[in-house]
Coordinates of C-alpha atoms and ligand atoms in Angstrom, one line a residue:
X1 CA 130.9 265.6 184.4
X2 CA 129.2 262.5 183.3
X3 CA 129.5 261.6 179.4
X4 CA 127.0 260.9 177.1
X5 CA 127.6 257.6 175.7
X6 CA 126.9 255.3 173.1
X7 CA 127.4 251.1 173.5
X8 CA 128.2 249.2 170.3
X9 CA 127.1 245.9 170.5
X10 CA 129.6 243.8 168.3
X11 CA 128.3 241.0 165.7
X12 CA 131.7 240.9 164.3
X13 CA 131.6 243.2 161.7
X14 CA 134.8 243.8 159.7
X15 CA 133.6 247.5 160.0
X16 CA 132.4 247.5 163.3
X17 CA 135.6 249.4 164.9
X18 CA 134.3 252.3 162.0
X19 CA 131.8 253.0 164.1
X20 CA 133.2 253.7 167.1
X21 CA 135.9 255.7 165.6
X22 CA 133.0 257.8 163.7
X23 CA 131.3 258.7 166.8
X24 CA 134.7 259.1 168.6
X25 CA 134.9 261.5 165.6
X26 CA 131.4 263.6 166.8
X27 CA 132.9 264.4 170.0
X28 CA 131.1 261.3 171.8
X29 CA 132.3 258.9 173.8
X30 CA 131.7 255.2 172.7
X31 CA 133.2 251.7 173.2
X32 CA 132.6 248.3 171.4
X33 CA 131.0 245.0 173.7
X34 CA 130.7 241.8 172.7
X35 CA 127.5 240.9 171.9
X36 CA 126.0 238.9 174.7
X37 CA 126.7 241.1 177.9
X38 CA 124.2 241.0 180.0
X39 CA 121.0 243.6 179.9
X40 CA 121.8 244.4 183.4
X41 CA 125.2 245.3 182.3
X42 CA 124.2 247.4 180.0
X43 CA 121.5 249.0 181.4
X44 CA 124.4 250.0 184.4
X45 CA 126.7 251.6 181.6
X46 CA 123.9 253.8 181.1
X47 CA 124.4 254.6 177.8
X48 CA 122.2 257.3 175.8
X49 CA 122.1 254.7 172.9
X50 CA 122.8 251.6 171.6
X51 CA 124.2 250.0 168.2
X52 CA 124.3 247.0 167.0
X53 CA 126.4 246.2 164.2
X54 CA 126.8 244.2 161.3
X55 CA 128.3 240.5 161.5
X56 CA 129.2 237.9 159.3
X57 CA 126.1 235.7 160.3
X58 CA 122.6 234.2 159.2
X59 CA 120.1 234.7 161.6
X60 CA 118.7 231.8 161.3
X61 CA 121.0 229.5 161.9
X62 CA 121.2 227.7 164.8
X63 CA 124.0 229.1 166.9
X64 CA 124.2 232.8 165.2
X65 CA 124.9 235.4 167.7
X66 CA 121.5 237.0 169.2
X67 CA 120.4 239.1 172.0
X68 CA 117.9 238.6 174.7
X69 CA 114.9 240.6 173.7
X70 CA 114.8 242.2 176.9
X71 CA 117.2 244.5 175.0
X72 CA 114.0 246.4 173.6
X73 CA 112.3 247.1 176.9
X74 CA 115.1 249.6 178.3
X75 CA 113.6 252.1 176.1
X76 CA 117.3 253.3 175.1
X77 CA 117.4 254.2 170.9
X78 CA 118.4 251.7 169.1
X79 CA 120.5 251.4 165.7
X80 CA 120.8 248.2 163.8
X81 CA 123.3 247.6 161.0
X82 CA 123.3 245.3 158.5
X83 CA 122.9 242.0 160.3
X84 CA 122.1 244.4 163.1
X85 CA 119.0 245.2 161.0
X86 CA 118.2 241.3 160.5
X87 CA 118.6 240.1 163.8
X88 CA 115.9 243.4 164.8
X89 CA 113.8 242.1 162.4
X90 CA 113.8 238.6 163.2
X91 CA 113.4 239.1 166.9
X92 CA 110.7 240.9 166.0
X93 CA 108.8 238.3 164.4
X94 CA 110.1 239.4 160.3
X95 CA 111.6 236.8 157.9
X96 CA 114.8 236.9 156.8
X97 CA 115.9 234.7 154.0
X98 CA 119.2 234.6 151.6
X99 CA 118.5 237.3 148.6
X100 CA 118.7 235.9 145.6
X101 CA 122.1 237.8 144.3
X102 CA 124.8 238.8 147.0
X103 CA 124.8 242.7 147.1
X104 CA 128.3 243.6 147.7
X105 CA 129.4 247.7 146.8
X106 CA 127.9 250.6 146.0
X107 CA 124.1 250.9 145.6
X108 CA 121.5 253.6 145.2
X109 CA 119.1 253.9 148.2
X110 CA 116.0 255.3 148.1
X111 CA 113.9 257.0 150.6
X112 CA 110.6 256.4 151.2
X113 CA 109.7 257.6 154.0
X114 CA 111.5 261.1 155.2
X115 CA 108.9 262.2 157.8
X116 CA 111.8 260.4 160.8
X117 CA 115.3 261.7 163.0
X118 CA 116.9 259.2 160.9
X119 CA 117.0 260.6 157.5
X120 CA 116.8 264.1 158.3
X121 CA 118.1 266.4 155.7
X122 CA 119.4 264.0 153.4
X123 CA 118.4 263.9 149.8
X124 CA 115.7 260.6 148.5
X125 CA 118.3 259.3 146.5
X126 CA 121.9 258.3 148.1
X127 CA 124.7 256.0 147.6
X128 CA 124.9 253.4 150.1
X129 CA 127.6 251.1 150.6
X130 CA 126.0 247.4 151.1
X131 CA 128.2 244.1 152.0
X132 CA 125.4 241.3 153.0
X133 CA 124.2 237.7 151.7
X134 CA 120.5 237.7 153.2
X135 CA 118.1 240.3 153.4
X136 CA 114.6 241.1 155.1
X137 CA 112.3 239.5 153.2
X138 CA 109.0 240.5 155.3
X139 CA 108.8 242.7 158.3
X140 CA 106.5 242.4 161.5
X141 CA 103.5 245.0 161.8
X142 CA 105.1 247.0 164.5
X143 CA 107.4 248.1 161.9
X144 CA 107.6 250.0 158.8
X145 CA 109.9 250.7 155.6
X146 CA 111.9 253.8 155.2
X147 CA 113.5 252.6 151.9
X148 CA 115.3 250.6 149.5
X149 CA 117.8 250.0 146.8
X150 CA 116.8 248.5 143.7
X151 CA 117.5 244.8 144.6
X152 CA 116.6 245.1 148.3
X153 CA 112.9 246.1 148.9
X154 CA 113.3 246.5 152.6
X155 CA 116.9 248.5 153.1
X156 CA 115.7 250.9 156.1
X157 CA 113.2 250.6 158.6
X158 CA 111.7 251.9 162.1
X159 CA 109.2 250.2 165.2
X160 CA 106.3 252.7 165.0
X161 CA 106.2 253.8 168.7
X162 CA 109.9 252.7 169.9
X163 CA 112.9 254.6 169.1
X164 CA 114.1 251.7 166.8
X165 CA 115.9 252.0 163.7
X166 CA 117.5 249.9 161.3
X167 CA 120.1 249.9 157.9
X168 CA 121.1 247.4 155.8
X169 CA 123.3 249.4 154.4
X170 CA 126.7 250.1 156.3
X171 CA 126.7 254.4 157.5
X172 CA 130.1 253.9 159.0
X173 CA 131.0 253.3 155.8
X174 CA 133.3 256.2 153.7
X175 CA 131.5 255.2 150.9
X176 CA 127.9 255.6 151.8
X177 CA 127.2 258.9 150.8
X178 CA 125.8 260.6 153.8
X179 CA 126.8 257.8 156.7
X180 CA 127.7 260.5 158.7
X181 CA 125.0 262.6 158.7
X182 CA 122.9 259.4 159.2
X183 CA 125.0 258.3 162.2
X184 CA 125.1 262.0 163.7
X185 CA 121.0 262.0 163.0
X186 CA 121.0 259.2 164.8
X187 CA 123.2 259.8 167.8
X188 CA 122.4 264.0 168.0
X189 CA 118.7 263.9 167.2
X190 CA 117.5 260.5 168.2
X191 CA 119.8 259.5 171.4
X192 CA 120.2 263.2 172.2
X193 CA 123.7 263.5 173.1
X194 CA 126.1 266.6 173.6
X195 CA 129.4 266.1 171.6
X196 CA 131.6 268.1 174.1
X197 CA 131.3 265.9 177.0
X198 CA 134.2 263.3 175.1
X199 CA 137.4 264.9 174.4
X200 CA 141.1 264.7 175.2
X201 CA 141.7 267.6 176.6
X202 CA 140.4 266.2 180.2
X203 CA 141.7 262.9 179.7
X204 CA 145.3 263.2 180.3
X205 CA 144.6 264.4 184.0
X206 CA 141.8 262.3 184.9
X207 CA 143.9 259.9 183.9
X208 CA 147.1 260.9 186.4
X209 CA 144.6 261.4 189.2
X210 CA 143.2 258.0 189.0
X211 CA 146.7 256.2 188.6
X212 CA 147.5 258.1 191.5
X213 CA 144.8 257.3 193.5
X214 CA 145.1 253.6 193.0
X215 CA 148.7 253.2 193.0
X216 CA 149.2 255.0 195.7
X217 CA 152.6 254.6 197.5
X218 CA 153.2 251.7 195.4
X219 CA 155.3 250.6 192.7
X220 CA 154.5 250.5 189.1
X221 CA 157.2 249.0 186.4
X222 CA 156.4 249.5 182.9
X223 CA 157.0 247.6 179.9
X224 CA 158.1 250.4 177.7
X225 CA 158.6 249.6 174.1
X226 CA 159.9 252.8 172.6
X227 CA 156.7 253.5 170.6
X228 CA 154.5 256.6 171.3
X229 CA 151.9 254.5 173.0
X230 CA 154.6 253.8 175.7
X231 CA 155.7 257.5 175.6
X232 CA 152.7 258.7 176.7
X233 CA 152.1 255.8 178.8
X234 CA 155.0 256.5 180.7
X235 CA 154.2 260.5 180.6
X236 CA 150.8 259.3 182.5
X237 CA 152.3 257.5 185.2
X238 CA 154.9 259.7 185.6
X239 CA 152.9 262.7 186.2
X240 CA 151.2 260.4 188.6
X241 CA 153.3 258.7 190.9
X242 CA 157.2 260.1 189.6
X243 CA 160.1 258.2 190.2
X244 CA 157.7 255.2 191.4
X245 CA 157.6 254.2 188.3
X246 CA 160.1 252.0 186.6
X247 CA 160.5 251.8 182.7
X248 CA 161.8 248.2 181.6
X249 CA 163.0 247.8 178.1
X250 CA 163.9 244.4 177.1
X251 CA 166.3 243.9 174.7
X252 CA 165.0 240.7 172.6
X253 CA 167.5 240.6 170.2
X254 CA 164.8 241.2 167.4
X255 CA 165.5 245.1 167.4
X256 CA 165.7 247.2 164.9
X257 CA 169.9 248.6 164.2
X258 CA 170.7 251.1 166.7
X259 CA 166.5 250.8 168.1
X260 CA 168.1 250.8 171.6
X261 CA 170.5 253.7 171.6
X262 CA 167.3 255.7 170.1
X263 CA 164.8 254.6 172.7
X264 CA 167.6 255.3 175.6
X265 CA 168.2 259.0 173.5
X266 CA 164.7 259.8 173.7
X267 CA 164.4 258.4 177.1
X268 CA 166.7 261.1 178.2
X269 CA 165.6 263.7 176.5
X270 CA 161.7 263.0 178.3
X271 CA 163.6 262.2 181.3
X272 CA 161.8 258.5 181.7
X273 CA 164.1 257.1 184.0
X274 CA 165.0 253.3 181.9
X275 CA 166.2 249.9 183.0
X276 CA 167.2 248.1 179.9
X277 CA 167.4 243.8 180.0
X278 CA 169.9 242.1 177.7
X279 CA 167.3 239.2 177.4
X280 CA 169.2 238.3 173.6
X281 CA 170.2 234.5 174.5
X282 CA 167.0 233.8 176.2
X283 CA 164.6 234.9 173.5
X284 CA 166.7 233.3 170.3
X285 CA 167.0 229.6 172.4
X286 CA 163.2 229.7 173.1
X287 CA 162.3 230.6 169.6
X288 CA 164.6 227.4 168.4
X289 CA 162.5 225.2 165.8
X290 CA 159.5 227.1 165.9
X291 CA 158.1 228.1 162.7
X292 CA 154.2 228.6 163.9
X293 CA 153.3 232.5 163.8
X294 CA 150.8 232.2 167.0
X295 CA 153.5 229.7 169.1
X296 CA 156.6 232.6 168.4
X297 CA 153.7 234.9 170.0
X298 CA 152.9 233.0 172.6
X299 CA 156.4 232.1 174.0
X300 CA 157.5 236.1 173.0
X301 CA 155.0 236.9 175.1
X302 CA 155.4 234.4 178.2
X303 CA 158.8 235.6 178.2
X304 CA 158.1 239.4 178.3
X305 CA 155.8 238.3 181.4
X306 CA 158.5 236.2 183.1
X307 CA 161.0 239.2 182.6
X308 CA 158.5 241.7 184.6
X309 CA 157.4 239.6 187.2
X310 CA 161.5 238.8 187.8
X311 CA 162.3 242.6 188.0
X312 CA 159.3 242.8 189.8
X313 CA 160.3 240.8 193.2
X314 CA 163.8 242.6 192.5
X315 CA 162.3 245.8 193.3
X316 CA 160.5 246.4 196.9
X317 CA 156.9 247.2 197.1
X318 CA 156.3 246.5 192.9
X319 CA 152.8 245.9 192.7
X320 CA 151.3 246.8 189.0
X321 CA 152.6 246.5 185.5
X322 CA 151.8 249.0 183.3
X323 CA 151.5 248.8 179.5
X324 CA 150.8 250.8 176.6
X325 CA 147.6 248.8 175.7
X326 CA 145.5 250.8 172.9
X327 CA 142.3 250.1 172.2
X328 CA 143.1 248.6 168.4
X329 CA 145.0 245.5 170.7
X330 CA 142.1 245.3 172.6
X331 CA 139.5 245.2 169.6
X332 CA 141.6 242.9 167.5
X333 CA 142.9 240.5 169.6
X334 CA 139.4 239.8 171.9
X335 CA 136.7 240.5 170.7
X336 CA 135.8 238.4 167.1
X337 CA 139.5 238.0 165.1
X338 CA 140.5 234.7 167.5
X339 CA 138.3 232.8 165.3
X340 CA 136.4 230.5 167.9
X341 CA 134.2 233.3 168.9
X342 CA 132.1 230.6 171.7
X343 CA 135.6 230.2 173.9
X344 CA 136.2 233.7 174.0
X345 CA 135.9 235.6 177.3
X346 CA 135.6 239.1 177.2
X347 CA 137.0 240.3 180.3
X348 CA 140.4 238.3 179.5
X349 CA 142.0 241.2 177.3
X350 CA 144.8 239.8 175.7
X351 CA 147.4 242.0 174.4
X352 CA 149.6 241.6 171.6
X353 CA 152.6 241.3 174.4
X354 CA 151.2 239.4 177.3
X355 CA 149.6 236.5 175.3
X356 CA 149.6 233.3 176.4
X357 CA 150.0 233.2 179.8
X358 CA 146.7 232.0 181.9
X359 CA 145.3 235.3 184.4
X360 CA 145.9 233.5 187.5
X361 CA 149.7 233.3 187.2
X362 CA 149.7 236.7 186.6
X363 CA 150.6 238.8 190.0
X364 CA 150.6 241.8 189.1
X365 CA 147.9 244.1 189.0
X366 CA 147.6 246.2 185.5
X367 CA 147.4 249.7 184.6
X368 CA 146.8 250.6 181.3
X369 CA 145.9 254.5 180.6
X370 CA 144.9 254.2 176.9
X371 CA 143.6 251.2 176.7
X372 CA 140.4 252.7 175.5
X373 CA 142.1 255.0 172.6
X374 CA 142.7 254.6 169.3
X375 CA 146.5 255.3 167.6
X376 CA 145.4 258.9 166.5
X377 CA 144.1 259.7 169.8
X378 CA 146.8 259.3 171.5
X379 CA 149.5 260.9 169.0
X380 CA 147.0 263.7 169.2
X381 CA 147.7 263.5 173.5
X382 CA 151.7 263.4 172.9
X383 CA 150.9 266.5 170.3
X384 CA 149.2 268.2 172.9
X385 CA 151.6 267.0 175.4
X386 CA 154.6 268.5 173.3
X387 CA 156.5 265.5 172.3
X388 CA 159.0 266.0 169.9
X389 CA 158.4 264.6 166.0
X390 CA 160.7 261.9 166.4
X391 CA 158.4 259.9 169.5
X392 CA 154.9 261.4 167.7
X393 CA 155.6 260.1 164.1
X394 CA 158.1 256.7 164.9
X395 CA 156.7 254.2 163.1
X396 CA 155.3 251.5 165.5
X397 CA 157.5 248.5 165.8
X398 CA 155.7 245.2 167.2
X399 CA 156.6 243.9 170.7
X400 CA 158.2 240.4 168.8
X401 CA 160.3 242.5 166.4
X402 CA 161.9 240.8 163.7
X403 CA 160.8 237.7 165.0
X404 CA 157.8 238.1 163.5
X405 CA 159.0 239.5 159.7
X406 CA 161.4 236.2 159.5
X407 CA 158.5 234.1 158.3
X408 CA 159.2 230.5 160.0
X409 CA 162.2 229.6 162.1
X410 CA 164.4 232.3 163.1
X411 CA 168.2 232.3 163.4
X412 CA 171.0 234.9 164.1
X413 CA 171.6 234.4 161.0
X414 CA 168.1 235.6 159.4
X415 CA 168.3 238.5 162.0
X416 CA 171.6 240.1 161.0
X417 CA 170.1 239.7 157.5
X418 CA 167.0 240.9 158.1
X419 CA 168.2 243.8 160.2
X420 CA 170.5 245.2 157.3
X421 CA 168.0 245.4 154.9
X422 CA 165.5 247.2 157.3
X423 CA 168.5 249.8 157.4
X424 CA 168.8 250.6 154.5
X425 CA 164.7 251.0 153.7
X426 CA 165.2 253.2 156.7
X427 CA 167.6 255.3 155.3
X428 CA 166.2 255.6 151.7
X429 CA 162.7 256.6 153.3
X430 CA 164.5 259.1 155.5
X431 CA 166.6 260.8 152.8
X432 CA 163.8 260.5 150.2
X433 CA 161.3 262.3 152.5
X434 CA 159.1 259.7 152.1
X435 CA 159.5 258.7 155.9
X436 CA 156.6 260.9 157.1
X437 CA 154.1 260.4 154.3
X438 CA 154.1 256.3 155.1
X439 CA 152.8 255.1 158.3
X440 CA 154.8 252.2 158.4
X441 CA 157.6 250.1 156.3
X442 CA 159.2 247.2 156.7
X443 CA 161.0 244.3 155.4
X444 CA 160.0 240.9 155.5
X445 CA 162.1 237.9 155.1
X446 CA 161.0 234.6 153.3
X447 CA 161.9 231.2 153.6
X448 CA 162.4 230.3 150.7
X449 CA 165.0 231.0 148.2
X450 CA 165.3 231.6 144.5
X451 CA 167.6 231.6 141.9
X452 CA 169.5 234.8 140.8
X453 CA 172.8 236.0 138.4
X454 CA 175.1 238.5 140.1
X455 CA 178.1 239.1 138.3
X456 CA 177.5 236.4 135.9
X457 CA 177.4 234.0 138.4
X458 CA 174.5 232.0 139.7
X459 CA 172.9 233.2 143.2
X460 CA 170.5 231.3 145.3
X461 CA 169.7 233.1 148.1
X462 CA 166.3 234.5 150.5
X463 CA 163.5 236.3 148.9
X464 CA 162.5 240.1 151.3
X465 CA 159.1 241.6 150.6
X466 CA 159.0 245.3 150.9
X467 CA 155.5 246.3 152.8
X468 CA 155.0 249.8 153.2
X469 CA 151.5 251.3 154.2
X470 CA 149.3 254.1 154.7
X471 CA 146.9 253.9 157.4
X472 CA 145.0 256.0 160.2
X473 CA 144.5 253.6 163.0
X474 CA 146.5 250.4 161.7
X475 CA 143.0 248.8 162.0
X476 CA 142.8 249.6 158.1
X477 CA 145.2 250.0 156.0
X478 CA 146.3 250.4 152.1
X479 CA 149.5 249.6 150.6
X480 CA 151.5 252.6 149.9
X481 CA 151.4 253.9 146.1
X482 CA 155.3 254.7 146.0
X483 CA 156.6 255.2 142.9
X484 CA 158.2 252.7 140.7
X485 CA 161.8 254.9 140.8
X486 CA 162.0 254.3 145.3
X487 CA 161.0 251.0 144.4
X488 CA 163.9 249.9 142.6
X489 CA 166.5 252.3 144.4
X490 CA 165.1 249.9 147.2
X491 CA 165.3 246.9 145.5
X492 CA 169.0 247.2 144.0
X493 CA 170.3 248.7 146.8
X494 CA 169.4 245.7 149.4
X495 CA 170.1 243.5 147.0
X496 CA 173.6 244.5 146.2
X497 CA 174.5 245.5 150.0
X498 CA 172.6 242.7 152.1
X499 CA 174.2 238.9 151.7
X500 CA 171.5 236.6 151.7
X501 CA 169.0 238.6 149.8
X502 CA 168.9 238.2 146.1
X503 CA 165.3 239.2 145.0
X504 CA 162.7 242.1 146.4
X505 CA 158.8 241.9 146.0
X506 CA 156.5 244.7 147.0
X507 CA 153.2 243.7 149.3
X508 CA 150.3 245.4 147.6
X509 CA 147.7 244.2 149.6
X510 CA 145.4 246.1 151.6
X511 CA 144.4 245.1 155.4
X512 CA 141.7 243.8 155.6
X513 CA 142.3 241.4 154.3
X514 CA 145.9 241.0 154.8
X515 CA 147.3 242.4 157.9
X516 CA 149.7 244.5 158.2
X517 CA 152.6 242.4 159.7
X518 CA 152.8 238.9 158.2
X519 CA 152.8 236.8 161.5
Ligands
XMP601 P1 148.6 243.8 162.2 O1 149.7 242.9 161.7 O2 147.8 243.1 163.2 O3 149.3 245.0 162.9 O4 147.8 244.3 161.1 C1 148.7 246.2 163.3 C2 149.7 247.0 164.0 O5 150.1 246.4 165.2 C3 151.5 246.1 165.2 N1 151.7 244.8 165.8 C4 152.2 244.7 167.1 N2 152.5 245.6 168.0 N3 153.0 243.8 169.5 C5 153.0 245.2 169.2 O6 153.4 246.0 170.1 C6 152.6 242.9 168.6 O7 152.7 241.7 168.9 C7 152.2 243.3 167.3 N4 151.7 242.7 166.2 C8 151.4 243.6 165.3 C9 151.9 246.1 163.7 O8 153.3 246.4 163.5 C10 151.0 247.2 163.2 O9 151.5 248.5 163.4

């Protein structure tokens, strides 16, 4: 059956990712483009509407991101957010200049206009939540106002024969009001879509029937990374092509304690058969000197490459790699975050463990089931699929390891003392129940030292942050609100079992704007 879909044109929105996961939400399928594919291209994906989103931009500057007005002929709804709303308006022939105060938070929007799809059934006074610098300051004829807040006159408005519609406001956000009633008016009533056409319950086998297809009597080798993205990759392929497929787990040396002789358990228990590389040596020499975060990446990820394509002419008739891609890689690491957006090519998909290497080199073709799923989509496919807790609710672990929670250069030293530490956070979270109510917690070292007293003498020795953090898609996340009590039991016991360590901090920042990892 065909699905109804909806295209998100990306301005580079720090919320943009919202609003696919809302829609994804509604039971409709939807993915994020850059913003300048082609009208042909989109006009072949079909889609029953289109979105554009918000963006950090001025319209009117010369470079800003645009579209070709062309965009307004397919005579496909269209939704325009924020600077999605300004760049509408300005194409259009309306003036957009910088308002004279920066609204930023919560506002009160009023309707003016209720007789349109948009607004349907929701009440003349709303909050909104707004996050811009400029602002419509006069529209063109073809349009008209649907409302406003108190400091911006025009903060909703419509073409008066095409379906064209347009916020400042941000619906995707939790804390407008009635975003997603706006958003459903919008996608149900205007575009017209049926919400059952997008779910997961089909997507598991469509997925093993097109693997299988296209692999065919090949070979596929995986790089499997323990984490339930690579579960239920490897569930995928397996269903698809069996004992074709080869599982590689590569040792890097940055592993968790005892990471290995889990993922191997587990491994058995799925049945996955798995090739582990001791690839220790190799990974620590390369990483010698290098403090940069983006360089560690880069060579962690050359090396991942090298290691595949090696087992690859090692084993006959290899011809794909598979990964556990998710669409959150995908998202962050192409489409706006790599901060010169103009050298950016979106069909290069870089992925958190395959950067830095240039396409060409690259032999082998890849598969990647999920790339188009967010985190909770696919724990809700292992759920379905039966996985036990300990694969559905691991907390991820990055493809560089501790590489990248040893802030600058790493050594076997920093590793055995980073690795300790982790233990015991482990083990306190575990036996304190507080494992399962985090979605992930870590320890990261410093490099610098501070001064201390142990046992009346004087210590001077590496400061560990404590980051622990609740998130549903690791796109966002807070820190975690643990209580004071955990935090010292933490603190005190890392510090008086771990050499090296001599003073804890807790990370209580949010993402955005901090990330959650620290390289
Ligand atoms: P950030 O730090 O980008 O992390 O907020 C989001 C989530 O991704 C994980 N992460 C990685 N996972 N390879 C991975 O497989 C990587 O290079 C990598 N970097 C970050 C991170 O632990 C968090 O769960």
């Amino acid at each position: 059956m065909k699905k109804d879909f909806i295209l998100i044109l990306d301005f580079g929105s720090q919320y943009s990712h919202m609003i696919a996961r809302r829609i994804r939400y509604m039971g409709v399928y939807t993915l994020l483009y850059r913003y300048d594919i082609s009208i042909s291209y989109i006009f072949s994906k079909n889609p029953k509407g289109i979105i554009l989103s918000g963006g950090p931009f001025s319209v009117y500057e010369n470079g800003s991101p645009s579209i070709s007005q062309d965009l307004f002929q397919l005579n496909i709804p269209i939704f325009g957010i924020c600077y999605g709303m300004q760049m509408i308006s300005f194409l259009f022939g309306g003036k957009i200049e910088k308002s004279k105060h920066k609204e930023y938070g919560k506002s009160c929007f009023i309707i003016e206009d209720d007789n349109n799809l948009l607004f349907n059934g929701i009440p003349r006074k709303s909050i909104v939540w707004m996050s811009h610098f400029d602002e419509v300051k006069k529209i063109s004829k073809e349009f008209k106002v649907l409302g406003h807040t108190s400091s911006c006159p025009v903060a909703a408005l419509r073409h008066k024969n095409k379906e064209i519609y347009a916020v400042q406001f941000h619906p995707e956000v939790e804390n407008t009001e009635f975003g997603i009633s706006i958003l459903k008016n919008f996608i149900f009533h205007i575009c017209q879509c049926k919400s059952s056409n997008w779910n997961i319950d089909n997507f598991v086998q469509n997925a093993i029937n097109k693997i299988k297809k296209r692999v065919e009597k090949k070979k596929v080798i995986l790089g499997f990374s323990g984490g339930i993205d690579s579960f239920v990759t490897a569930y995928i392929i397996y269903k698809a092509i069996e004992n074709s497929l080869i599982c590689i787990f590569v040792d890097t040396g940055f592993l968790l304690e005892q990471e290995k002789e889990n993922i191997l358990f587990l491994c058995k228990k799925m049945n996955f058969p798995l090739q582990i590389i001791d690839a220790k040596n190799r990974f620590l020499s390369k990483l010698t000197g290098i403090v940069d975060p983006e360089m560690k990446r880069k060579i962690i990820g050359k090396e991942f490459l090298s290691i595949f394509q090696k087992v690859s002419v090692t084993i006959k008739n290899v011809e794909f790699l598979a990964q556990g891609t998710i669409y959150s890689d995908i998202i962050e690491s192409s489409i706006f975050s790599n901060s010169n957006q103009n050298q950016l090519n979106y069909s290069i998909k870089s992925h958190h463990n395959v950067g830095g290497l240039p396409k060409k080199l690259m032999k082998l073709k890849l598969i990647e089931p999920l790339k188009n799923l967010f985190k909770d989509e696919v724990r809700q496919i292992g759920k379905k699929l039966g996985f036990p807790m300990e694969i559905l609710y691991r907390h991820p672990f990055p493809g560089p390891g501790l590489s990248i929670r040893i802030i600058g250069e790493v050594s076997e030293k920093k590793i055995s003392i980073l690795k300790k530490a982790e233990n015991i956070l482990l083990q306190e979270l575990k036996k304190n129940d507080i494992y399962h109510n985090v979605n992930q917690a870590f320890i990261i070292l410093l490099p610098i030292k501070s001064v201390g007293v142990m046992g009346d003498k004087r210590t001077y020795e590496y400061v560990a942050v404590l980051r622990v953090i609740n998130t549903e898609d690791f796109m966002t996340a807070t820190f975690s609100h643990l209580s004071y009590d955990f935090l010292e039991r933490i603190s005190n016991r890392i510090i008086n079992e771990v050499d090296g360590i001599n003073r804890m901090v807790y990370d209580i920042t949010s993402k955005p704007p901090s990330t959650i990892e620290w390289e």
